[in-house]
Coordinates of C-alpha atoms and ligand atoms in Angstrom, one line a residue:
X139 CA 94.0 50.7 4.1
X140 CA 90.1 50.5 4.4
X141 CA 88.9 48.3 7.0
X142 CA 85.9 46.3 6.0
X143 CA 84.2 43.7 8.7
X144 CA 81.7 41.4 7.8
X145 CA 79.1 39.5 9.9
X146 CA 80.3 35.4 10.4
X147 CA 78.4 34.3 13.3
X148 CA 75.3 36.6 14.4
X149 CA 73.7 37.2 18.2
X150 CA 71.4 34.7 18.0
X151 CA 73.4 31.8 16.8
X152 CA 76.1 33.1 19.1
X153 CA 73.9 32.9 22.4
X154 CA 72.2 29.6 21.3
X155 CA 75.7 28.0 20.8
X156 CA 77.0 29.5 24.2
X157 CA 73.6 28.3 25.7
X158 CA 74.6 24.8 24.5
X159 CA 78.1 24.8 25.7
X160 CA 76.8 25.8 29.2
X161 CA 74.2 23.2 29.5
X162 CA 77.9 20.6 28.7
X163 CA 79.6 22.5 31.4
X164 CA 76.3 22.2 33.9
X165 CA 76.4 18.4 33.3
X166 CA 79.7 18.0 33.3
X167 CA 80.7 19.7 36.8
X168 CA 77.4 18.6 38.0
X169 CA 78.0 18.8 42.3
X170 CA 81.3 20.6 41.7
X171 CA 82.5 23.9 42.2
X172 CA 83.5 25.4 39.0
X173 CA 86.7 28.3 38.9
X174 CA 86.6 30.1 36.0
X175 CA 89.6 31.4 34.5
X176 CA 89.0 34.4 31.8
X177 CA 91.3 35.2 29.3
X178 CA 91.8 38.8 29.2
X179 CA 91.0 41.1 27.2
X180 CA 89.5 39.0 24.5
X181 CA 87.4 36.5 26.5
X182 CA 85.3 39.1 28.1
X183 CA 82.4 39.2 26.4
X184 CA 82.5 35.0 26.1
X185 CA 82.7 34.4 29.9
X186 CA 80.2 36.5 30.7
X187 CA 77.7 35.7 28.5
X188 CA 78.9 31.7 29.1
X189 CA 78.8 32.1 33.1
X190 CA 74.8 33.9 33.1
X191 CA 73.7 30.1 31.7
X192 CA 75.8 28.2 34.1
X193 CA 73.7 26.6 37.2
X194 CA 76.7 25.5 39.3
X195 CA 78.8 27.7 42.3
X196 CA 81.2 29.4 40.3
X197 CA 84.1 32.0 41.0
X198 CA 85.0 34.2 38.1
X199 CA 89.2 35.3 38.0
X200 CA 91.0 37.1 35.3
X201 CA 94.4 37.1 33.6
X202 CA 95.5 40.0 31.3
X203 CA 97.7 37.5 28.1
X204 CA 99.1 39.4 25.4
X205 CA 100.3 37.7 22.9
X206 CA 99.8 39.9 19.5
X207 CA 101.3 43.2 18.6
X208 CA 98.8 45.4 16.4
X209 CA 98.9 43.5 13.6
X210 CA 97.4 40.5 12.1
X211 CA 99.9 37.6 12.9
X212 CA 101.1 36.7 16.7
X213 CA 103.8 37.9 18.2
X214 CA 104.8 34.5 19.3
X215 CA 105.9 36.5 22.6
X216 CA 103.2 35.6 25.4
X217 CA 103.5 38.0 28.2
X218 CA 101.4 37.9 31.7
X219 CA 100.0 41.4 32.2
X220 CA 98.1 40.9 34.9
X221 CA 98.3 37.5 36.8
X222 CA 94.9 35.5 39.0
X223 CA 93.9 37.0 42.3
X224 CA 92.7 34.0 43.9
X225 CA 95.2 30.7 44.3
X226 CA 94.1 27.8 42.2
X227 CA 95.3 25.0 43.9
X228 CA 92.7 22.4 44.1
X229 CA 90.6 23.6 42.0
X230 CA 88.6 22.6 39.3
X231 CA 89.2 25.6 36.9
X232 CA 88.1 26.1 33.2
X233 CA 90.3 28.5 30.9
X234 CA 88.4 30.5 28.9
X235 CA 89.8 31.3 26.1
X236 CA 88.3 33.5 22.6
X237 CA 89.9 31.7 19.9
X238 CA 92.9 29.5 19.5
X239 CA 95.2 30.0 16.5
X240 CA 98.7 28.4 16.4
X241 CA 98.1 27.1 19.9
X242 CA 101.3 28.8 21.4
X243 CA 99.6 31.3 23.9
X244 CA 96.6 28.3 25.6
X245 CA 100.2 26.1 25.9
X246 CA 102.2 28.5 27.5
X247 CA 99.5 29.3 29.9
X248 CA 98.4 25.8 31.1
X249 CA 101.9 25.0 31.1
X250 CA 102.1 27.5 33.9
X251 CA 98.8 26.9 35.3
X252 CA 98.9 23.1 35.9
X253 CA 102.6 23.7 38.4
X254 CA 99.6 25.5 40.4
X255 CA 98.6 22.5 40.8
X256 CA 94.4 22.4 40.0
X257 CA 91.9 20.0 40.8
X258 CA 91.3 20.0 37.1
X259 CA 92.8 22.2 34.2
X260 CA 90.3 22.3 31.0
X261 CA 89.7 24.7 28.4
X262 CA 87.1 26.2 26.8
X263 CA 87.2 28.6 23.6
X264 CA 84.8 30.1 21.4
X265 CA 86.6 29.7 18.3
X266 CA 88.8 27.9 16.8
X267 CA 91.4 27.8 13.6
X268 CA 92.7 24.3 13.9
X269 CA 94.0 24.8 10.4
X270 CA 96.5 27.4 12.1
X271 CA 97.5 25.1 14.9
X272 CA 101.4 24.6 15.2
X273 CA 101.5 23.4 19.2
X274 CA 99.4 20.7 20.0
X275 CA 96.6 21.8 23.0
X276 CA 93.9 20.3 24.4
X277 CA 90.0 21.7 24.6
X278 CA 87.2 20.5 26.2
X279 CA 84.6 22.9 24.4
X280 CA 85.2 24.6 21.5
X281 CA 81.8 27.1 20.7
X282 CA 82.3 27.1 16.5
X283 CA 85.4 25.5 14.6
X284 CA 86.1 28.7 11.9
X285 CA 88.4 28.7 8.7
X286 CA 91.3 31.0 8.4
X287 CA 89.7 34.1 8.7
X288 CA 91.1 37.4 11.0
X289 CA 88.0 38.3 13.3
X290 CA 86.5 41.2 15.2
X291 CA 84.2 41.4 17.5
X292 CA 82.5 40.0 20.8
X293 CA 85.8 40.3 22.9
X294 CA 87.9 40.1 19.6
X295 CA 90.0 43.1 18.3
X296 CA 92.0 44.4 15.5
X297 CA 94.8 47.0 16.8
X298 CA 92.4 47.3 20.1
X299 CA 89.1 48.3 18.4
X300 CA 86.2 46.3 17.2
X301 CA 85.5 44.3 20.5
X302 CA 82.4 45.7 21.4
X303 CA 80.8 44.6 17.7
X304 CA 77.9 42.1 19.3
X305 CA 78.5 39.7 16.7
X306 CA 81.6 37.9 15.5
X307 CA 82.7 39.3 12.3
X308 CA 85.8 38.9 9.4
X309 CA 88.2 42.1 9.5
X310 CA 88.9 42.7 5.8
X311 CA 91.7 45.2 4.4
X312 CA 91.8 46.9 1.5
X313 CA 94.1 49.3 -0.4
X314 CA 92.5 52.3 -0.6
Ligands
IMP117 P1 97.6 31.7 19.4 O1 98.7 31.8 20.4 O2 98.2 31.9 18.0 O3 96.7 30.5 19.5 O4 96.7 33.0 19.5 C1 95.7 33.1 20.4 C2 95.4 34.6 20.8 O5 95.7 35.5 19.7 C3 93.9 34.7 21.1 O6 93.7 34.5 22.4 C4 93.6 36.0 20.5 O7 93.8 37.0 21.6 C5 94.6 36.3 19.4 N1 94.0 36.0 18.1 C6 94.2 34.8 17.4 N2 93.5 34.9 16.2 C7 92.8 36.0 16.3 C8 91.8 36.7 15.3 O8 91.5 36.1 14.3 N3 91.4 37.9 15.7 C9 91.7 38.5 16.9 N4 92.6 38.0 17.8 C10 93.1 36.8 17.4
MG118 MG1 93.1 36.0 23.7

């Protein structure tokens, strides 16, 4: 198979977007204390660039989710490979997530994270397929709403490479 990626969303467009969805955030938590929640490993590149542009206190934890194999298509197992390090109770946390497909992995984790017992539980996500959504899941800010596409790139991989593209591309296979 030949691997093919081609540019969807560029830099520039990705960091004014992001830029946007911060100024929301900075509004919207105005006087608060903001816990952000990344969604490992996909996220990475997301929350960073998301928490440069955001003016209120905030405390950056991770949490390693697998929930694809190497292939194209979830598992639909959702394992936690590597849980928080700092207790949420009481606080008012934002998920970050890359992109939500069926819906299955941001359900089974804020299923889990709400018997924490948070101030607040919202989620943000860069992308998202709602035309793949089987479980229904709440989001507070959603960066670029996409069509069914498989994508690479800022955070996102295929079979653990292509994350460090700076833009968010499609992954397209062909027969050799
Ligand atoms: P869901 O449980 O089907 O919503 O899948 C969500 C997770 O699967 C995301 O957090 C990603 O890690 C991964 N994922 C879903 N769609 C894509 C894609 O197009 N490219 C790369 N990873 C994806
Ligand atoms: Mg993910």
């Amino acid at each position: 198979m030949k691997e093919q990626v081609s540019v969807l969303i560029g830099e520039e467009e990705l960091t004014n977007r992001i830029k946007e969805l911060a100024d929301q955030i900075n509004r919207d938590y105005e006087g608060k204390k903001l816990h952000l929640v990344c969604i490992l490993k996909g996220s990475v590149f997301f929350t960073c660039e998301l928490a440069k542009y955001i003016k209120v206190p905030l405390v950056m934890d991770f949490m390693g989710v697998s929930s694809y194999g190497d292939g194209l298509k979830s598992s639909g197992y959702i394992t936690i490979e590597q849980d928080l390090t700092i207790d949420i109770k009481g606080r008012e946390v934002l998920v970050i997530e890359d992109i939500v497909d069926s819906g299955r992995t941001l359900s089974y984790l804020m299923h889990m994270l709400k018997k924490r017992e948070p101030a607040s539980l919202e989620v943000c996500t860069l992308l998202d397929k709602p035309s793949c959504r089987e479980t229904d899941v709440q989001i507070s800010y959603c960066g670029f709403d996409i069509e069914d596409h498989f994508i690479v790139g800022f955070g996102l991989d295929y079979a653990q490479r292509y994350r460090n593209l700076p833009y968010i591309g499609v992954l397209n296979l062909k027969e050799d």
